[in-house]
Each structure stands twice: as C-alpha cells, then as structure tokens.
C-alpha cells in the first residue's frame, strides 16, 4: 500500500503512502480476518497474497474503485485540505457524486453471484419480507438491504432484564415469533422472573418487542 500507484501521486503522498501506518495495519488485518488476503512466507518475511475470495472481490468491483490513481487523487486533496487550499465540503461533494453515479449506473458483472456467492448462514426467514436473515458483525439482519428488519446483538431491551440477544434467542424469535426466558431480573423490584418476549415490527420493518412476565414461583403475580 505504501507504493500503490506511486508514479501517479504527488511527492508528499508518495512518501507517506496511502493512509497512515495505523490505518493500513487495520485495513490489512480486516482483509485477512474476512478471508480476502492470506499471509505466506517464513518467519523472516511474509507476503500478502489474495485468496480466491479476494480475487473474486476484485473481479466484481467497479474498475474505478480498483484504481490506485483515485486513491492518489483523494490523498492529494486531503493534503490540500490540510494546507487550507481545498474545501472539505467540496471534497465530500465529489465523493457523494461518485458514489451516487456508481449506484445509479454500475452494471453488475455477469455471473457475479456465482463468482462471489453469499456464504453467510441463514438464521431464518425475515418476518417482514421473507428473505433470509443473516449474521453481520453487530446484528442479525435481513439479507435484503432495502428491508429494515434487524435484531441487534447489543440489545438494550434484553440487557434491561439481564439477558442477551444471542444466536439461540434470535433463532427462536424468527421461528416462533417469541422466546421464553428464565432468570430474568427486574432491578426496580429486585426480583427474578420468567418472561415470554414477543417479536413485532412497525410498518417500516423496525423491530418492536412485547413482554409477558411472571414470578418464577409461578404464582399469578404478573409483573407490570
């Protein structure tokens, strides 16, 4: 990355490389973790080699995004912004225009689904649109990006009763529309209880929850 497109970069960018050592290290580690790159070599020297998945990604990416010259252009403009010679707003407007153009005009590579298939495991069907619900870093979400259905892993609703949104809970919610939980905790009452959490959603597909709870002694003593 330090030498990428060096012949197209101004002197300052060529010396600094694309990004900073910290951001480069983070990007490389993420590419390795996600299976796009692998390290090969001995203890003295290791090379970064694109995996089959990485090569497939390059194949389906628009050529514009593969270009080191585009990154060089961005680096040069960032240097100009740092020196007060270029407007940050103008820079962001250019990027927004480029992204909009790609979204509107990019032609999907033929057989892209075969070249780079979605290997994420389906947790169940989306109750909003029927597409698969798949795992993402922070959630279990509908695979259809236009759908808003999401079960957040860091879920305040469940944390409020001393529980967590894990894969097992998410599966039951998708399959049954509800999940029964034991040893829930009410801080307000300082008591433990059992609860059935019902899954619902509004007209936009945003998830909502309803709770039916009772003391674990199973007395007919309903919690508010």
PDB file of C-alpha atoms in Angstrom:
ATOM      1  CA  UNK A   1       0.000   0.000   0.000  1.00  0.00           C
ATOM      2  CA  UNK A   2       2.920   2.324   0.597  1.00  0.00           C
ATOM      3  CA  UNK A   3       3.951   2.104  -3.069  1.00  0.00           C
ATOM      4  CA  UNK A   4       0.485   1.738  -4.641  1.00  0.00           C
ATOM      5  CA  UNK A   5       0.232   3.989  -7.670  1.00  0.00           C
ATOM      6  CA  UNK A   6       3.345   5.902  -6.591  1.00  0.00           C
ATOM      7  CA  UNK A   7       4.020   7.159 -10.096  1.00  0.00           C
ATOM      8  CA  UNK A   8       0.598   8.866 -10.092  1.00  0.00           C
ATOM      9  CA  UNK A   9       0.971  10.565  -6.702  1.00  0.00           C
ATOM     10  CA  UNK A  10       2.469  13.907  -5.711  1.00  0.00           C
ATOM     11  CA  UNK A  11       5.758  13.751  -3.802  1.00  0.00           C
ATOM     12  CA  UNK A  12       4.173  14.189  -0.380  1.00  0.00           C
ATOM     13  CA  UNK A  13       1.723  11.349  -0.939  1.00  0.00           C
ATOM     14  CA  UNK A  14       4.410   9.069  -2.349  1.00  0.00           C
ATOM     15  CA  UNK A  15       6.482   9.460   0.798  1.00  0.00           C
ATOM     16  CA  UNK A  16       3.564   8.903   3.158  1.00  0.00           C
ATOM     17  CA  UNK A  17       1.848   6.153   1.192  1.00  0.00           C
ATOM     18  CA  UNK A  18      -1.891   5.588   1.130  1.00  0.00           C
ATOM     19  CA  UNK A  19      -3.270   6.329   4.572  1.00  0.00           C
ATOM     20  CA  UNK A  20      -1.190   6.051   7.761  1.00  0.00           C
ATOM     21  CA  UNK A  21       0.696   3.037   9.171  1.00  0.00           C
ATOM     22  CA  UNK A  22      -2.081   2.618  11.748  1.00  0.00           C
ATOM     23  CA  UNK A  23      -4.923   2.653   9.217  1.00  0.00           C
ATOM     24  CA  UNK A  24      -3.005   0.411   6.811  1.00  0.00           C
ATOM     25  CA  UNK A  25      -2.410  -2.170   9.543  1.00  0.00           C
ATOM     26  CA  UNK A  26      -6.084  -2.125  10.498  1.00  0.00           C
ATOM     27  CA  UNK A  27      -7.227  -2.499   6.891  1.00  0.00           C
ATOM     28  CA  UNK A  28      -4.826  -5.374   6.246  1.00  0.00           C
ATOM     29  CA  UNK A  29      -5.904  -7.220   9.403  1.00  0.00           C
ATOM     30  CA  UNK A  30      -9.553  -6.850   8.438  1.00  0.00           C
ATOM     31  CA  UNK A  31      -8.886  -8.187   4.937  1.00  0.00           C
ATOM     32  CA  UNK A  32      -7.059 -11.177   6.419  1.00  0.00           C
ATOM     33  CA  UNK A  33      -9.790 -11.799   9.001  1.00  0.00           C
ATOM     34  CA  UNK A  34     -12.516 -11.622   6.351  1.00  0.00           C
ATOM     35  CA  UNK A  35     -10.638 -14.095   4.158  1.00  0.00           C
ATOM     36  CA  UNK A  36      -9.656 -11.747   1.306  1.00  0.00           C
ATOM     37  CA  UNK A  37      -5.906 -11.986   1.998  1.00  0.00           C
ATOM     38  CA  UNK A  38      -3.566 -14.559   3.478  1.00  0.00           C
ATOM     39  CA  UNK A  39      -0.007 -14.341   4.732  1.00  0.00           C
ATOM     40  CA  UNK A  40       2.557 -16.655   3.161  1.00  0.00           C
ATOM     41  CA  UNK A  41       6.267 -16.961   3.799  1.00  0.00           C
ATOM     42  CA  UNK A  42       8.734 -17.809   6.544  1.00  0.00           C
ATOM     43  CA  UNK A  43       9.441 -16.147   9.873  1.00  0.00           C
ATOM     44  CA  UNK A  44      11.749 -13.582   8.276  1.00  0.00           C
ATOM     45  CA  UNK A  45       9.443 -12.407   5.523  1.00  0.00           C
ATOM     46  CA  UNK A  46       5.770 -12.834   4.816  1.00  0.00           C
ATOM     47  CA  UNK A  47       3.875 -11.789   1.723  1.00  0.00           C
ATOM     48  CA  UNK A  48       0.229 -10.846   1.473  1.00  0.00           C
ATOM     49  CA  UNK A  49      -1.468 -12.988  -1.175  1.00  0.00           C
ATOM     50  CA  UNK A  50      -5.059 -12.532  -2.343  1.00  0.00           C
ATOM     51  CA  UNK A  51      -7.227 -15.557  -1.680  1.00  0.00           C
ATOM     52  CA  UNK A  52      -9.757 -16.932  -4.132  1.00  0.00           C
ATOM     53  CA  UNK A  53     -12.350 -14.834  -2.319  1.00  0.00           C
ATOM     54  CA  UNK A  54     -10.146 -11.742  -2.655  1.00  0.00           C
ATOM     55  CA  UNK A  55      -9.645 -12.302  -6.370  1.00  0.00           C
ATOM     56  CA  UNK A  56     -13.402 -12.736  -6.781  1.00  0.00           C
ATOM     57  CA  UNK A  57     -13.986  -9.421  -5.000  1.00  0.00           C
ATOM     58  CA  UNK A  58     -11.620  -7.621  -7.377  1.00  0.00           C
ATOM     59  CA  UNK A  59     -13.450  -9.207 -10.308  1.00  0.00           C
ATOM     60  CA  UNK A  60     -16.844  -7.840  -9.289  1.00  0.00           C
ATOM     61  CA  UNK A  61     -15.678  -4.405  -8.103  1.00  0.00           C
ATOM     62  CA  UNK A  62     -16.101  -1.439 -10.474  1.00  0.00           C
ATOM     63  CA  UNK A  63     -12.793  -0.558 -12.146  1.00  0.00           C
ATOM     64  CA  UNK A  64     -12.980   2.923 -10.673  1.00  0.00           C
ATOM     65  CA  UNK A  65     -12.732   1.509  -7.152  1.00  0.00           C
ATOM     66  CA  UNK A  66      -9.755  -0.659  -8.107  1.00  0.00           C
ATOM     67  CA  UNK A  67      -7.717   2.302  -9.306  1.00  0.00           C
ATOM     68  CA  UNK A  68      -4.759   3.473  -7.238  1.00  0.00           C
ATOM     69  CA  UNK A  69      -4.983   6.792  -9.093  1.00  0.00           C
ATOM     70  CA  UNK A  70      -8.353   7.517  -7.482  1.00  0.00           C
ATOM     71  CA  UNK A  71      -6.850   6.971  -4.043  1.00  0.00           C
ATOM     72  CA  UNK A  72      -3.866   9.118  -5.032  1.00  0.00           C
ATOM     73  CA  UNK A  73      -6.239  11.886  -6.073  1.00  0.00           C
ATOM     74  CA  UNK A  74      -8.025  11.676  -2.722  1.00  0.00           C
ATOM     75  CA  UNK A  75      -4.726  11.750  -0.827  1.00  0.00           C
ATOM     76  CA  UNK A  76      -3.599  14.826  -2.760  1.00  0.00           C
ATOM     77  CA  UNK A  77      -6.865  16.633  -1.987  1.00  0.00           C
ATOM     78  CA  UNK A  78      -6.610  15.705   1.685  1.00  0.00           C
ATOM     79  CA  UNK A  79      -3.145  17.292   1.703  1.00  0.00           C
ATOM     80  CA  UNK A  80      -4.611  20.405   0.109  1.00  0.00           C
ATOM     81  CA  UNK A  81      -7.372  20.480   2.743  1.00  0.00           C
ATOM     82  CA  UNK A  82      -4.719  20.195   5.461  1.00  0.00           C
ATOM     83  CA  UNK A  83      -2.961  23.231   3.992  1.00  0.00           C
ATOM     84  CA  UNK A  84      -6.206  25.171   3.715  1.00  0.00           C
ATOM     85  CA  UNK A  85      -6.108  25.183  -0.101  1.00  0.00           C
ATOM     86  CA  UNK A  86      -9.119  22.958  -0.732  1.00  0.00           C
ATOM     87  CA  UNK A  87     -12.623  22.878   0.704  1.00  0.00           C
ATOM     88  CA  UNK A  88     -13.635  19.855   2.812  1.00  0.00           C
ATOM     89  CA  UNK A  89     -17.239  20.344   1.667  1.00  0.00           C
ATOM     90  CA  UNK A  90     -16.177  20.266  -1.980  1.00  0.00           C
ATOM     91  CA  UNK A  91     -14.214  17.059  -1.346  1.00  0.00           C
ATOM     92  CA  UNK A  92     -17.209  15.352   0.278  1.00  0.00           C
ATOM     93  CA  UNK A  93     -19.498  16.545  -2.511  1.00  0.00           C
ATOM     94  CA  UNK A  94     -17.185  14.899  -5.074  1.00  0.00           C
ATOM     95  CA  UNK A  95     -17.249  11.601  -3.175  1.00  0.00           C
ATOM     96  CA  UNK A  96     -21.032  11.692  -2.787  1.00  0.00           C
ATOM     97  CA  UNK A  97     -21.406  12.361  -6.518  1.00  0.00           C
ATOM     98  CA  UNK A  98     -19.105   9.448  -7.367  1.00  0.00           C
ATOM     99  CA  UNK A  99     -20.997   7.049  -5.077  1.00  0.00           C
ATOM    100  CA  UNK A 100     -24.357   8.174  -6.485  1.00  0.00           C
ATOM    101  CA  UNK A 101     -23.083   7.668 -10.028  1.00  0.00           C
ATOM    102  CA  UNK A 102     -21.836   4.157  -9.208  1.00  0.00           C
ATOM    103  CA  UNK A 103     -25.144   3.205  -7.582  1.00  0.00           C
ATOM    104  CA  UNK A 104     -27.168   4.561 -10.493  1.00  0.00           C
ATOM    105  CA  UNK A 105     -25.059   3.345 -13.397  1.00  0.00           C
ATOM    106  CA  UNK A 106     -22.915   0.402 -12.346  1.00  0.00           C
ATOM    107  CA  UNK A 107     -23.672  -2.743 -14.319  1.00  0.00           C
ATOM    108  CA  UNK A 108     -23.383  -5.882 -12.211  1.00  0.00           C
ATOM    109  CA  UNK A 109     -20.738  -8.266 -13.517  1.00  0.00           C
ATOM    110  CA  UNK A 110     -22.282 -11.233 -15.306  1.00  0.00           C
ATOM    111  CA  UNK A 111     -22.465 -14.300 -13.046  1.00  0.00           C
ATOM    112  CA  UNK A 112     -21.344 -12.195 -10.053  1.00  0.00           C
ATOM    113  CA  UNK A 113     -23.449 -14.371  -7.747  1.00  0.00           C
ATOM    114  CA  UNK A 114     -21.519 -17.420  -8.986  1.00  0.00           C
ATOM    115  CA  UNK A 115     -18.121 -15.711  -8.814  1.00  0.00           C
ATOM    116  CA  UNK A 116     -18.728 -14.450  -5.293  1.00  0.00           C
ATOM    117  CA  UNK A 117     -21.647 -16.294  -3.688  1.00  0.00           C
ATOM    118  CA  UNK A 118     -23.135 -15.245  -0.363  1.00  0.00           C
ATOM    119  CA  UNK A 119     -21.772 -17.847   2.057  1.00  0.00           C
ATOM    120  CA  UNK A 120     -23.380 -16.418   5.172  1.00  0.00           C
ATOM    121  CA  UNK A 121     -25.529 -18.906   7.049  1.00  0.00           C
ATOM    122  CA  UNK A 122     -29.230 -18.138   7.155  1.00  0.00           C
ATOM    123  CA  UNK A 123     -30.630 -17.879  10.677  1.00  0.00           C
ATOM    124  CA  UNK A 124     -34.219 -17.964   9.454  1.00  0.00           C
ATOM    125  CA  UNK A 125     -36.690 -16.059   7.321  1.00  0.00           C
ATOM    126  CA  UNK A 126     -37.343 -12.341   7.693  1.00  0.00           C
ATOM    127  CA  UNK A 127     -40.892 -11.868   9.074  1.00  0.00           C
ATOM    128  CA  UNK A 128     -41.193  -8.611   7.119  1.00  0.00           C
ATOM    129  CA  UNK A 129     -40.247  -9.625   3.568  1.00  0.00           C
ATOM    130  CA  UNK A 130     -39.431 -13.343   3.647  1.00  0.00           C
ATOM    131  CA  UNK A 131     -35.751 -13.043   2.673  1.00  0.00           C
ATOM    132  CA  UNK A 132     -33.016 -14.803   4.664  1.00  0.00           C
ATOM    133  CA  UNK A 133     -31.838 -13.266   7.929  1.00  0.00           C
ATOM    134  CA  UNK A 134     -28.029 -13.451   8.114  1.00  0.00           C
ATOM    135  CA  UNK A 135     -25.391 -12.606  10.691  1.00  0.00           C
ATOM    136  CA  UNK A 136     -23.489  -9.352  10.486  1.00  0.00           C
ATOM    137  CA  UNK A 137     -20.832  -8.006  12.894  1.00  0.00           C
ATOM    138  CA  UNK A 138     -23.352  -6.186  15.099  1.00  0.00           C
ATOM    139  CA  UNK A 139     -26.647  -7.830  14.271  1.00  0.00           C
ATOM    140  CA  UNK A 140     -28.758 -10.497  12.625  1.00  0.00           C
ATOM    141  CA  UNK A 141     -30.352  -8.633   9.743  1.00  0.00           C
ATOM    142  CA  UNK A 142     -32.410  -9.181   6.631  1.00  0.00           C
ATOM    143  CA  UNK A 143     -30.205 -10.050   3.661  1.00  0.00           C
ATOM    144  CA  UNK A 144     -32.297  -7.664   1.565  1.00  0.00           C
ATOM    145  CA  UNK A 145     -30.608  -4.315   2.212  1.00  0.00           C
ATOM    146  CA  UNK A 146     -33.825  -2.455   1.403  1.00  0.00           C
ATOM    147  CA  UNK A 147     -35.525  -4.127   4.395  1.00  0.00           C
ATOM    148  CA  UNK A 148     -35.106  -2.580   7.852  1.00  0.00           C
ATOM    149  CA  UNK A 149     -35.548  -5.766   9.880  1.00  0.00           C
ATOM    150  CA  UNK A 150     -32.653  -6.101  12.358  1.00  0.00           C
ATOM    151  CA  UNK A 151     -32.052  -7.922  15.621  1.00  0.00           C
ATOM    152  CA  UNK A 152     -29.209  -6.024  17.295  1.00  0.00           C
ATOM    153  CA  UNK A 153     -26.677  -8.073  19.262  1.00  0.00           C
ATOM    154  CA  UNK A 154     -26.106  -5.180  21.643  1.00  0.00           C
ATOM    155  CA  UNK A 155     -29.778  -5.106  22.581  1.00  0.00           C
ATOM    156  CA  UNK A 156     -30.861  -2.696  25.322  1.00  0.00           C
ATOM    157  CA  UNK A 157     -34.299  -4.286  25.645  1.00  0.00           C
ATOM    158  CA  UNK A 158     -32.805  -7.651  26.593  1.00  0.00           C
ATOM    159  CA  UNK A 159     -29.996  -6.144  28.649  1.00  0.00           C
ATOM    160  CA  UNK A 160     -32.616  -4.314  30.765  1.00  0.00           C
ATOM    161  CA  UNK A 161     -33.817  -7.702  32.047  1.00  0.00           C
ATOM    162  CA  UNK A 162     -30.329  -9.176  32.389  1.00  0.00           C
ATOM    163  CA  UNK A 163     -30.350 -11.125  29.112  1.00  0.00           C
ATOM    164  CA  UNK A 164     -28.515 -11.005  25.796  1.00  0.00           C
ATOM    165  CA  UNK A 165     -29.564 -11.310  22.182  1.00  0.00           C
ATOM    166  CA  UNK A 166     -27.542 -14.362  21.156  1.00  0.00           C
ATOM    167  CA  UNK A 167     -27.919 -16.687  18.179  1.00  0.00           C
ATOM    168  CA  UNK A 168     -30.201 -19.088  20.023  1.00  0.00           C
ATOM    169  CA  UNK A 169     -32.587 -16.310  21.091  1.00  0.00           C
ATOM    170  CA  UNK A 170     -32.578 -14.794  17.604  1.00  0.00           C
ATOM    171  CA  UNK A 171     -33.412 -18.180  16.014  1.00  0.00           C
ATOM    172  CA  UNK A 172     -36.378 -18.734  18.331  1.00  0.00           C
ATOM    173  CA  UNK A 173     -37.718 -15.247  17.688  1.00  0.00           C
ATOM    174  CA  UNK A 174     -37.555 -15.839  13.935  1.00  0.00           C
ATOM    175  CA  UNK A 175     -39.033 -19.340  14.085  1.00  0.00           C
ATOM    176  CA  UNK A 176     -41.761 -18.853  16.690  1.00  0.00           C
ATOM    177  CA  UNK A 177     -42.221 -15.098  16.897  1.00  0.00           C
ATOM    178  CA  UNK A 178     -41.387 -15.335  20.598  1.00  0.00           C
ATOM    179  CA  UNK A 179     -38.852 -16.714  23.070  1.00  0.00           C
ATOM    180  CA  UNK A 180     -39.313 -17.848  26.679  1.00  0.00           C
ATOM    181  CA  UNK A 181     -36.591 -16.784  29.106  1.00  0.00           C
ATOM    182  CA  UNK A 182     -35.893 -17.816  32.693  1.00  0.00           C
ATOM    183  CA  UNK A 183     -33.943 -15.970  35.373  1.00  0.00           C
ATOM    184  CA  UNK A 184     -34.752 -12.521  34.044  1.00  0.00           C
ATOM    185  CA  UNK A 185     -34.079  -9.757  36.542  1.00  0.00           C
ATOM    186  CA  UNK A 186     -36.049  -6.655  37.488  1.00  0.00           C
ATOM    187  CA  UNK A 187     -33.777  -4.006  39.006  1.00  0.00           C
ATOM    188  CA  UNK A 188     -36.761  -1.936  40.071  1.00  0.00           C
ATOM    189  CA  UNK A 189     -38.290  -4.782  42.078  1.00  0.00           C
ATOM    190  CA  UNK A 190     -35.006  -6.605  42.795  1.00  0.00           C
ATOM    191  CA  UNK A 191     -36.649  -9.883  41.787  1.00  0.00           C
ATOM    192  CA  UNK A 192     -36.113 -12.639  39.261  1.00  0.00           C
ATOM    193  CA  UNK A 193     -38.879 -13.701  36.916  1.00  0.00           C
ATOM    194  CA  UNK A 194     -39.704 -15.676  33.802  1.00  0.00           C
ATOM    195  CA  UNK A 195     -40.787 -13.899  30.647  1.00  0.00           C
ATOM    196  CA  UNK A 196     -42.005 -14.545  27.147  1.00  0.00           C
ATOM    197  CA  UNK A 197     -40.725 -11.952  24.683  1.00  0.00           C
ATOM    198  CA  UNK A 198     -42.865 -11.467  21.578  1.00  0.00           C
ATOM    199  CA  UNK A 199     -41.375 -10.179  18.336  1.00  0.00           C
ATOM    200  CA  UNK A 200     -43.242  -7.498  16.426  1.00  0.00           C
ATOM    201  CA  UNK A 201     -42.414  -4.729  13.959  1.00  0.00           C
ATOM    202  CA  UNK A 202     -43.930  -1.496  12.707  1.00  0.00           C
ATOM    203  CA  UNK A 203     -44.902  -0.507   9.160  1.00  0.00           C
ATOM    204  CA  UNK A 204     -41.275   0.344   8.316  1.00  0.00           C
ATOM    205  CA  UNK A 205     -39.970  -3.059   9.436  1.00  0.00           C
ATOM    206  CA  UNK A 206     -38.365  -1.697  12.611  1.00  0.00           C
ATOM    207  CA  UNK A 207     -38.376  -4.342  15.350  1.00  0.00           C
ATOM    208  CA  UNK A 208     -40.514  -3.930  18.458  1.00  0.00           C
ATOM    209  CA  UNK A 209     -40.836  -6.211  21.495  1.00  0.00           C
ATOM    210  CA  UNK A 210     -43.659  -7.073  23.883  1.00  0.00           C
ATOM    211  CA  UNK A 211     -43.153  -8.890  27.188  1.00  0.00           C
ATOM    212  CA  UNK A 212     -45.389 -11.186  29.238  1.00  0.00           C
ATOM    213  CA  UNK A 213     -43.732 -11.883  32.584  1.00  0.00           C
ATOM    214  CA  UNK A 214     -44.448 -13.566  35.917  1.00  0.00           C
ATOM    215  CA  UNK A 215     -42.691 -14.557  39.108  1.00  0.00           C
ATOM    216  CA  UNK A 216     -40.629 -17.703  38.910  1.00  0.00           C
ATOM    217  CA  UNK A 217     -42.654 -19.072  41.822  1.00  0.00           C
ATOM    218  CA  UNK A 218     -45.370 -19.340  39.142  1.00  0.00           C
ATOM    219  CA  UNK A 219     -47.852 -17.562  41.347  1.00  0.00           C
ATOM    220  CA  UNK A 220     -50.391 -15.490  39.445  1.00  0.00           C
ATOM    221  CA  UNK A 221     -48.474 -12.401  40.240  1.00  0.00           C
ATOM    222  CA  UNK A 222     -47.876 -10.526  36.988  1.00  0.00           C
ATOM    223  CA  UNK A 223     -45.093  -8.020  36.731  1.00  0.00           C
ATOM    224  CA  UNK A 224     -46.012  -4.583  35.436  1.00  0.00           C
TER     225      UNK A 224
END
